[in-house]
XYZ file of C-alpha atoms in Angstrom:
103
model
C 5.223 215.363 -93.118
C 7.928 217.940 -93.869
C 11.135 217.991 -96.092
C 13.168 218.925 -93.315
C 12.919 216.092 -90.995
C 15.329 213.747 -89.439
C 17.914 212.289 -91.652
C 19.096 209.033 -91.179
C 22.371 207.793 -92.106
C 23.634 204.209 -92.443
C 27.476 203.253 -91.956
C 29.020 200.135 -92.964
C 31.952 199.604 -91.338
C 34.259 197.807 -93.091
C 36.074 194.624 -92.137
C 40.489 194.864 -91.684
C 41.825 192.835 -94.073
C 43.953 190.170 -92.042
C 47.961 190.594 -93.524
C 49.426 187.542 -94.147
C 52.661 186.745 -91.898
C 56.023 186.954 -93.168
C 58.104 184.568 -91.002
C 61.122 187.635 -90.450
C 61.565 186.360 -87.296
C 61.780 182.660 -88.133
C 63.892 183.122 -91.514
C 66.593 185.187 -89.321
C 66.744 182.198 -87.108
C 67.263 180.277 -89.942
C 69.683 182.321 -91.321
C 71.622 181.841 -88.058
C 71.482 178.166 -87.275
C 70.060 176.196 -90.168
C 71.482 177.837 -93.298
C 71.897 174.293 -95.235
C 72.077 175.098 -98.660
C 72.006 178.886 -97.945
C 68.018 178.117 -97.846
C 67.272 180.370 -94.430
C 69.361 183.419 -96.222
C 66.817 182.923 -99.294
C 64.049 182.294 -96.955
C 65.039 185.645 -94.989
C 64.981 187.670 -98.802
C 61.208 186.285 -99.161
C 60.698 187.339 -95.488
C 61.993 190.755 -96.426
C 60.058 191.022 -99.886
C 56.484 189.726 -98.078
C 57.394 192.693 -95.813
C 57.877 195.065 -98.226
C 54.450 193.911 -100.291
C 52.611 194.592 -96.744
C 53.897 198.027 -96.140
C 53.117 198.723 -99.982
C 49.778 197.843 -99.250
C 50.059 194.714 -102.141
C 48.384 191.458 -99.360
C 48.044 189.164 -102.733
C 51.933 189.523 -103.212
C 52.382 189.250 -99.756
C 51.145 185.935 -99.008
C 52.946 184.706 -102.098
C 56.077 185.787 -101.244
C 55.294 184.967 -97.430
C 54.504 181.448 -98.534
C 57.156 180.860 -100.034
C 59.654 182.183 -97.265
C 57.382 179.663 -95.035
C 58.469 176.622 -96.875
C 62.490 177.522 -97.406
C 62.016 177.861 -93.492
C 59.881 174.696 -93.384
C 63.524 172.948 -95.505
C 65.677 174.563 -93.665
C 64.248 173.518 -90.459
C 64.319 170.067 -91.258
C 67.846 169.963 -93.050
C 69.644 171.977 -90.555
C 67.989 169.164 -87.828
C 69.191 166.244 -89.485
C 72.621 167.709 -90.251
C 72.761 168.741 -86.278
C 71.520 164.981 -85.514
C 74.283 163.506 -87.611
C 76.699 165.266 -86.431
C 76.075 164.830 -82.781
C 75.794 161.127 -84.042
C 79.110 161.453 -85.391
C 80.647 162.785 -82.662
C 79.208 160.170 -79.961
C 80.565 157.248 -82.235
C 84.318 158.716 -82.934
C 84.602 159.917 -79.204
C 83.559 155.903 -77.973
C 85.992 154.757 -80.723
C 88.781 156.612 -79.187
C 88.205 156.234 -75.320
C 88.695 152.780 -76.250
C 91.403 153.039 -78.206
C 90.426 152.144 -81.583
C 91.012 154.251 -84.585
C-alpha cells in the first residue's frame, strides 16, 4: 500500500432550514376589509417585521413576529365577520321595517 492512493471524501449535505411564513398577503387583506380596531394594519407591521427578520437571515425572530401577525389576522378575521354579519343583519331588519311602513 502506497501514500498516494485514492482519497475519499465524505459530504454532508446540509438540510434548508424551512422559513416560517409571514401572512403579508393575508394581513394586507386585512388591512383592506377587516381593519376592526386597526388590528389588520398592526397585523400587516408584524407581517412586514417577520419579513424583514427572514431576509436578515434572523428565522427565531421571524416566527415570533410571524406568529404574532398570524393571530391579529386570526382577530381581525373574526371581528371584521361579525361586524359584516351585523350589519347585513341590520340592514335586512330596517329595510323590512320600512317596506312596511313602520319606523
Amino acid at each position: 500500500a502506497t501514500a498516494f492512493g485514492p482519497t475519499v471524501t465524505t459530504y454532508v449535505r446540509q438540510e434548508p432550514v424551512p422559513s416560517p411564513p409571514d401572512f403579508v398577503l393575508w394581513s394586507f387583506f386585512n388591512t383592506l376589509f377587516c381593519n376592526v380596531f386597526c388590528l389588520g394594519f398592526i397585523a400587516l407591521a408584524y407581517s412586514v417585521k417577520a419579513r424583514d427578520r427572514k431576509i436578515a437571515q434572523d428565522p427565531a425572530s421571524a416566527g415570533v413576529f410571524g406568529k404574532t401577525a398570524k393571530q391579529l389576522n386570526i382577530a381581525a378575521l373574526c371581528l371584521g365577520s361579525i361586524v359584516i354579519i351585523i350589519f347585513i343583519v341590520l340592514l335586512v331588519i330596517t329595510t323590512r321595517n320600512l317596506q312596511w311602513g313602520r319606523p
